[in-house]
Short mmCIF file of C-alpha atoms in Angstrom, two decimals:
data_model
loop_
_atom_site.label_atom_id
_atom_site.label_comp_id
_atom_site.label_asym_id
_atom_site.label_seq_id
_atom_site.Cartn_x
_atom_site.Cartn_y
_atom_site.Cartn_z
CA MET I 1 116.85 97.84 93.49
CA THR I 2 114.90 100.17 95.38
CA PRO I 3 111.39 100.54 95.77
CA VAL I 4 111.20 103.49 92.87
CA GLU I 5 113.28 101.48 91.00
CA LEU I 6 110.89 98.36 91.45
CA SER I 7 107.96 100.56 90.80
CA ARG I 8 109.25 101.37 87.35
CA THR I 9 110.47 98.07 86.62
CA VAL I 10 107.03 97.00 87.29
CA LEU I 11 105.60 99.73 84.76
CA HIS I 12 107.98 98.46 81.77
CA ALA I 13 106.64 94.86 82.26
CA VAL I 14 103.28 96.41 81.57
CA ARG I 15 104.33 98.40 78.59
CA ARG I 16 105.95 95.13 77.37
CA ALA I 17 102.34 93.41 77.92
CA VAL I 18 100.71 96.01 76.00
CA ASP I 19 103.49 96.10 73.21
CA ALA I 20 102.94 92.38 72.94
CA GLY I 21 99.04 92.49 72.52
CA GLU I 22 98.76 90.39 75.65
CA LEU I 23 96.75 93.41 77.74
CA ALA I 24 94.52 96.62 75.87
CA VAL I 25 95.11 98.90 78.35
CA ALA I 26 96.76 102.55 78.75
CA VAL I 27 99.96 102.28 80.84
CA PRO I 28 99.27 103.94 84.14
CA GLU I 29 101.63 106.80 85.02
CA ARG I 30 102.94 105.15 88.54
CA VAL I 31 102.13 101.89 90.31
CA VAL I 32 102.70 101.40 93.67
CA VAL I 33 104.57 98.89 95.72
CA ALA I 34 104.86 98.08 98.93
CA PRO I 35 105.68 95.36 101.47
CA PRO I 36 103.27 92.28 101.45
CA GLY I 37 100.32 92.55 103.34
CA PRO I 38 98.80 89.65 105.35
CA GLY I 39 98.92 86.08 102.84
CA GLY I 40 101.43 87.75 100.94
CA CYS I 41 105.23 86.69 100.38
CA GLY I 42 108.44 88.12 99.42
CA ASP I 43 109.95 91.63 99.26
CA TYR I 44 107.52 93.41 97.86
CA ALA I 45 103.69 93.36 96.30
CA THR I 46 101.89 95.45 94.10
CA ASN I 47 98.22 95.77 93.03
CA VAL I 48 98.70 96.69 89.57
CA ALA I 49 96.74 93.67 88.41
CA LEU I 50 93.68 94.79 90.08
CA GLN I 51 94.32 98.66 89.14
CA LEU I 52 94.28 97.25 85.41
CA ALA I 53 91.66 94.57 85.63
CA ARG I 54 88.44 96.67 84.18
CA PRO I 55 90.06 98.31 81.75
CA ALA I 56 91.61 95.28 80.76
CA GLY I 57 88.17 93.70 80.55
CA GLN I 58 90.18 90.50 82.34
CA PRO I 59 89.92 88.93 85.69
CA PRO I 60 92.80 90.75 88.16
CA GLY I 61 94.27 87.03 88.72
CA ARG I 62 94.44 86.69 84.89
CA VAL I 63 96.07 90.19 84.57
CA ALA I 64 98.63 89.20 87.36
CA GLU I 65 99.51 86.04 85.00
CA ILE I 66 100.10 87.77 82.15
CA LEU I 67 102.70 90.43 84.26
CA ARG I 68 104.20 87.84 86.19
CA PRO I 69 106.59 86.19 83.28
CA HIS I 70 107.50 89.84 82.09
CA LEU I 71 108.82 90.77 85.66
CA LEU I 72 110.87 87.38 86.23
CA GLY I 73 112.63 88.18 82.78
CA THR I 74 114.03 91.44 84.75
CA GLY I 75 117.52 91.14 86.49
CA GLY I 76 117.23 91.35 90.24
CA ILE I 77 113.85 89.70 90.84
CA THR I 78 113.88 86.04 91.62
CA ASP I 79 110.53 85.08 92.02
CA VAL I 80 106.93 86.56 91.76
CA VAL I 81 104.23 84.67 92.93
CA VAL I 82 100.51 85.74 92.46
CA THR I 83 98.11 85.84 95.70
CA GLY I 84 94.79 86.53 96.56
CA PRO I 85 92.67 88.16 93.77
CA GLY I 86 95.79 89.30 91.75
CA PHE I 87 98.53 90.88 93.87
CA LEU I 88 101.82 90.28 92.53
CA ASN I 89 104.21 89.26 95.24
CA ILE I 90 108.11 90.02 94.32
CA SER I 91 111.04 88.69 95.48
CA LEU I 92 114.43 90.20 94.99
CA ARG I 93 117.92 89.01 94.72
CA ASP I 94 120.41 89.14 97.77
CA ALA I 95 122.10 92.05 95.85
CA ALA I 96 119.00 94.36 96.54
CA SER I 97 120.43 95.19 100.02
CA ALA I 98 123.53 96.16 98.54
CA ALA I 99 121.99 98.03 96.07
CA LEU I 100 119.55 100.24 98.43
CA VAL I 101 122.49 100.78 100.99
CA ARG I 102 124.56 102.32 98.00
CA GLU I 103 121.35 104.46 96.48
CA ILE I 104 121.13 105.73 100.25
CA LEU I 105 125.03 106.51 100.54
CA ARG I 106 125.04 108.09 97.10
CA ARG I 107 121.75 110.45 97.70
CA GLY I 108 122.89 110.94 101.24
CA SER I 109 120.63 113.76 102.75
CA ARG I 110 118.51 113.96 99.50
CA TYR I 111 117.31 109.86 99.94
CA GLY I 112 113.62 110.03 99.59
CA ARG I 113 113.53 113.14 98.30
CA SER I 114 111.71 113.22 94.90
CA GLU I 115 109.49 115.23 91.92
CA THR I 116 106.45 113.51 92.79
CA LEU I 117 104.34 116.82 93.25
CA ALA I 118 106.48 118.77 90.89
CA GLY I 119 104.56 121.56 89.55
CA GLN I 120 101.81 121.23 92.35
CA ALA I 121 101.06 124.67 93.98
CA VAL I 122 99.86 123.78 97.49
CA ARG I 123 98.83 127.03 99.65
CA LEU I 124 98.85 125.87 103.29
CA ARG I 125 97.16 128.26 106.04
CA ALA I 126 97.28 128.05 109.96
CA ARG I 127 95.67 129.71 112.86
CA ARG I 128 98.21 131.75 115.02
CA GLU I 129 98.75 128.63 117.57
CA VAL I 130 101.77 127.31 118.41
CA ARG I 131 101.43 123.69 117.43
CA ALA I 132 99.85 124.40 114.22
CA CYS I 133 102.68 126.81 113.07
CA VAL I 134 105.28 124.32 114.08
CA HIS I 135 102.97 122.02 111.97
CA LEU I 136 102.84 124.42 108.94
CA ASP I 137 106.34 124.55 109.25
CA VAL I 138 107.32 121.50 108.74
CA LEU I 139 104.35 120.35 105.94
CA ALA I 140 106.34 123.00 104.03
CA ARG I 141 109.57 121.26 104.40
CA ILE I 142 108.43 117.91 103.38
CA LEU I 143 105.68 119.09 100.78
CA ARG I 144 109.17 120.97 99.16
CA SER I 145 111.02 117.78 99.53
CA GLN I 146 108.69 116.12 97.02
CA GLY I 147 108.75 119.03 94.63
CA ALA I 148 105.85 120.94 95.65
CA LEU I 149 105.55 124.65 95.08
CA VAL I 150 104.54 125.82 98.47
CA ARG I 151 103.06 129.10 99.88
CA THR I 152 102.31 129.32 103.65
CA GLY I 153 99.51 131.72 105.87
CA CYS I 154 98.59 132.31 109.40
CA GLU I 155 95.48 133.58 110.34
CA GLY I 156 95.52 136.51 112.69
CA GLY I 157 98.87 137.79 111.72
CA PRO I 158 102.55 136.08 112.21
CA PRO I 159 103.63 133.77 114.42
CA GLU I 160 104.81 135.13 117.77
CA ALA I 161 108.49 136.16 117.48
CA GLU I 162 109.28 133.50 120.56
CA TRP I 163 108.17 130.42 118.45
CA GLY I 164 110.87 131.13 115.71
CA ARG I 165 113.32 132.11 118.18
CA VAL I 166 112.89 128.73 120.55
CA LEU I 167 111.23 126.80 118.25
CA GLY I 168 113.06 127.95 115.11
CA VAL I 169 109.26 128.18 113.17
CA ARG I 170 109.87 129.73 109.83
CA ILE I 171 107.01 130.82 108.20
CA ASP I 172 107.00 133.13 104.96
CA VAL I 173 103.33 134.64 105.50
CA ASP I 174 101.60 134.84 102.03
CA ASP I 175 98.64 137.56 102.40
CA GLN I 176 97.68 136.96 98.90
CA PRO I 177 93.72 135.90 98.41
CA GLY I 178 93.07 132.55 97.56
CA ARG I 179 92.30 129.31 98.51
CA TYR I 180 94.30 127.59 101.42
CA ALA I 181 94.76 123.94 102.71
CA ASP I 182 93.80 124.55 106.52
CA VAL I 183 96.60 122.94 108.98
CA HIS I 184 94.60 122.52 112.47
CA PRO I 185 96.22 120.12 115.03
CA VAL I 186 95.06 119.72 118.10
CA PRO I 187 95.90 122.73 119.73
CA ALA I 188 98.89 122.47 122.31
CA PRO I 189 97.58 121.97 125.93
CA ALA I 190 100.55 124.33 127.42
CA ASP I 191 103.30 126.02 126.35
CA PRO I 192 106.10 124.17 124.54
CA LEU I 193 108.86 126.82 124.98
CA PRO I 194 110.66 125.21 127.95
CA LEU I 195 111.30 121.93 126.17
CA GLY I 196 113.54 123.69 123.64
CA ARG I 197 113.50 123.41 120.10
CA ASP I 198 114.35 119.66 119.60
CA ALA I 199 112.07 118.15 122.33
CA GLY I 200 109.31 121.03 121.79
CA ARG I 201 109.03 120.63 118.16
CA TRP I 202 109.03 116.48 118.64
CA ALA I 203 106.47 116.86 121.47
CA LEU I 204 104.60 118.59 118.99
CA LEU I 205 104.88 116.38 116.00
CA HIS I 206 105.09 113.11 117.01
CA PRO I 207 101.33 112.44 117.97
CA ALA I 208 98.97 112.31 114.78
CA PRO I 209 97.48 115.88 114.41
CA HIS I 210 94.18 114.89 116.10
CA ASP I 211 95.79 113.52 119.07
CA ARG I 212 96.47 115.89 122.24
CA PRO I 213 100.03 116.30 122.96
CA ARG I 214 101.82 115.78 125.94
CA LEU I 215 104.63 118.44 126.67
CA GLY I 216 106.25 117.00 130.02
CA ASP I 217 109.84 116.39 130.84
CA GLU I 218 109.55 113.09 129.58
CA HIS I 219 110.83 114.60 126.10
CA LEU I 220 113.94 115.68 127.54
CA GLU I 221 114.97 112.13 129.51
CA GLN I 222 117.83 110.29 128.11
CA ARG I 223 116.52 107.01 128.42
CA GLU I 224 114.94 104.19 126.02
CA SER I 225 111.40 105.13 126.88
CA ASN I 226 111.86 108.33 125.18
CA PRO I 227 111.21 108.02 121.50
CA LEU I 228 112.94 111.08 120.47
CA PHE I 229 116.48 110.03 122.37
CA ARG I 230 116.26 106.32 120.70
CA VAL I 231 116.22 108.27 117.64
CA ARG I 232 118.83 110.60 118.02
CA TYR I 233 120.78 107.88 120.20
CA ALA I 234 120.83 105.68 117.40
CA HIS I 235 122.10 108.15 114.99
CA ALA I 236 124.89 109.41 116.86
CA ARG I 237 125.74 105.72 117.40
CA THR I 238 126.46 105.34 113.79
CA ARG I 239 128.40 108.04 113.97
CA ALA I 240 130.55 106.83 116.51
CA LEU I 241 130.63 103.32 114.79
CA LEU I 242 132.24 105.32 111.35
CA ARG I 243 134.64 106.99 113.65
CA ASN I 244 135.91 103.91 115.29
CA ALA I 245 136.02 101.75 112.01
CA ALA I 246 138.52 104.52 110.79
CA ASP I 247 140.25 104.12 113.86
CA LEU I 248 140.78 100.65 112.97
CA GLY I 249 141.59 101.08 109.52
CA PHE I 250 138.47 99.84 107.37
CA THR I 251 135.88 101.66 105.57
CA PRO I 252 132.38 100.53 105.21
CA GLU I 253 131.15 98.55 101.91
CA PRO I 254 127.55 97.59 101.10
CA GLY I 255 127.12 93.88 100.76
CA PRO I 256 124.89 91.23 100.96
CA GLU I 257 122.95 91.13 104.57
CA THR I 258 122.04 88.64 107.07
CA GLU I 259 117.81 87.71 107.67
CA GLU I 260 118.40 89.77 111.04
CA ALA I 261 118.85 92.84 108.90
CA ARG I 262 115.43 92.89 106.88
CA PRO I 263 113.40 94.75 109.16
CA LEU I 264 115.90 97.51 108.93
CA LEU I 265 116.27 97.04 105.13
CA GLN I 266 112.76 97.32 104.75
CA ALA I 267 112.43 100.24 106.81
CA LEU I 268 115.10 102.10 104.75
CA ALA I 269 113.42 100.88 101.55
CA ASP I 270 109.99 102.25 103.00
CA HIS I 271 111.47 105.68 103.67
CA PRO I 272 110.46 107.18 100.33
CA ARG I 273 106.85 106.25 100.17
CA VAL I 274 106.83 107.52 103.75
CA LEU I 275 108.01 110.92 102.78
CA GLN I 276 105.44 111.05 99.78
CA GLY I 277 102.96 110.08 102.42
CA ALA I 278 103.43 112.69 104.79
CA ALA I 279 103.34 115.33 102.11
CA THR I 280 100.14 114.03 100.56
CA HIS I 281 98.22 113.57 103.54
CA HIS I 282 99.96 116.40 105.44
CA ALA I 283 100.82 114.02 108.39
CA PRO I 284 104.43 114.98 109.75
CA ASP I 285 103.55 112.59 112.27
CA ARG I 286 104.63 109.76 110.00
CA LEU I 287 107.97 111.26 109.31
CA ALA I 288 108.65 111.11 113.16
CA ARG I 289 107.03 107.38 113.76
CA HIS I 290 109.05 106.39 110.65
CA LEU I 291 112.14 107.43 112.08
CA VAL I 292 111.48 105.73 115.26
CA THR I 293 110.93 102.45 113.42
CA VAL I 294 114.62 103.02 111.46
CA ALA I 295 116.36 103.63 115.37
CA ASP I 296 114.55 100.45 116.64
CA ALA I 297 115.80 98.17 113.86
CA VAL I 298 119.20 99.57 113.96
CA LEU I 299 120.16 99.58 117.21
CA PRO I 300 120.25 95.58 117.59
CA LEU I 301 122.63 95.52 114.82
CA LEU I 302 125.28 98.02 115.70
CA PRO I 303 127.27 95.46 117.99
CA ALA I 304 128.33 93.72 114.77
CA ALA I 305 129.58 96.18 113.02
CA LEU I 306 133.18 96.22 114.27
CA PRO I 307 135.07 93.55 115.11
CA LEU I 308 136.00 92.16 118.67
CA GLY I 309 139.20 91.97 120.25
CA GLU I 310 141.91 90.67 117.57
CA GLU I 311 139.25 89.74 115.06
CA LYS I 312 140.38 91.44 111.74
CA PRO I 313 137.30 93.42 109.79
CA SER I 314 135.31 91.25 107.55
CA ALA I 315 133.60 91.78 104.62
CA ALA I 316 130.48 90.97 107.00
CA HIS I 317 132.08 94.32 109.29
CA ARG I 318 132.11 96.31 106.24
CA SER I 319 128.50 95.29 105.03
CA ARG I 320 127.15 95.71 108.37
CA LEU I 321 129.04 99.45 108.70
CA ALA I 322 127.40 100.51 105.32
CA LEU I 323 123.99 99.75 106.66
CA ALA I 324 124.30 101.25 109.99
CA GLU I 325 125.94 104.45 107.68
CA ALA I 326 123.01 104.35 105.76
CA ALA I 327 120.27 104.13 108.56
CA GLY I 328 122.25 107.10 110.08
CA THR I 329 121.89 108.94 106.84
CA VAL I 330 117.91 108.50 106.80
CA LEU I 331 117.88 109.12 110.63
CA ALA I 332 119.67 112.64 110.11
CA GLY I 333 117.60 113.52 107.03
CA GLY I 334 114.24 112.73 108.74
CA LEU I 335 115.23 114.77 111.60
CA SER I 336 116.25 117.60 109.32
CA LEU I 337 113.00 117.79 107.86
CA LEU I 338 111.28 118.00 111.22
CA GLY I 339 113.48 121.01 112.04
CA ILE I 340 115.38 118.69 114.80
CA ASP I 341 118.97 118.56 115.20
CA ALA I 342 120.95 114.99 114.68
CA PRO I 343 123.77 115.81 116.77
CA ASP I 344 127.11 113.13 115.92
CA HIS I 345 127.70 112.88 119.96
CA LEU I 346 125.19 112.28 122.02
#
């Protein structure tokens, strides 16, 4: 069960409680599920009971207890624990990991894209400055990935031609009058063009908009201290594993995963939520940092994806290979939204 599917499951539980006369509330359009916070447990948690308490005229803890049996009656959920003032903490079956990997592999580069902002018209405007224009380019990509209709403007005329030629900036300038949301990150302290497209864009996007970016050669170094290198290296390693597995005559097959894979599974499950947050808050750095999290979680797992020596490929190898492929898919899709290449060989 993916986070999106779990969110729908929680909504269905609310609807069943309302239909049974246990709650007198309007069923919300959406609910948020996220990793449990401090004091929580399980795989996901939701504050839907706190959200509904006031309109229901009941304490949040009581609303949570009403919803709990409706959630427990759903396939895929093994336990629901109420913590704090009324948080519902949900544990999923082991099969949830396989379902998540299958969903990612099914959707490919479109995993995480949604229609959350469908029909919403967003107009963005940046000053004629290289970092602002790169942010504008990427924000338009991310917003469109969530279904928004985006128009972009640039103060002071179109971007410099070199920004398009070297950094790949693509902005369709909208000169129509109207209200824009301004894109104004801290300006670049130096010219990023010597870094080239991939490193230059990463250097401008990875720091939060209010932070001053560093534009040194560290972004070009192929070492672990360079986050961009770790992300691209992790992607290339997943692709190399798939090639090596094909040479050995076996293919990926999603299945149950061990506890050590939980951080990666959590990061992969969070990808749609991260994209929605990056779109809603106009924060491309959230996506860049999330890709680093995925890369750092997958790299330690890769050695177990292939059999060693005379060992025959097992179900565990096929499952780990599928997980690696899913991680590579998320890394490639995320880098694409940032306008950065994800090479299969590095």
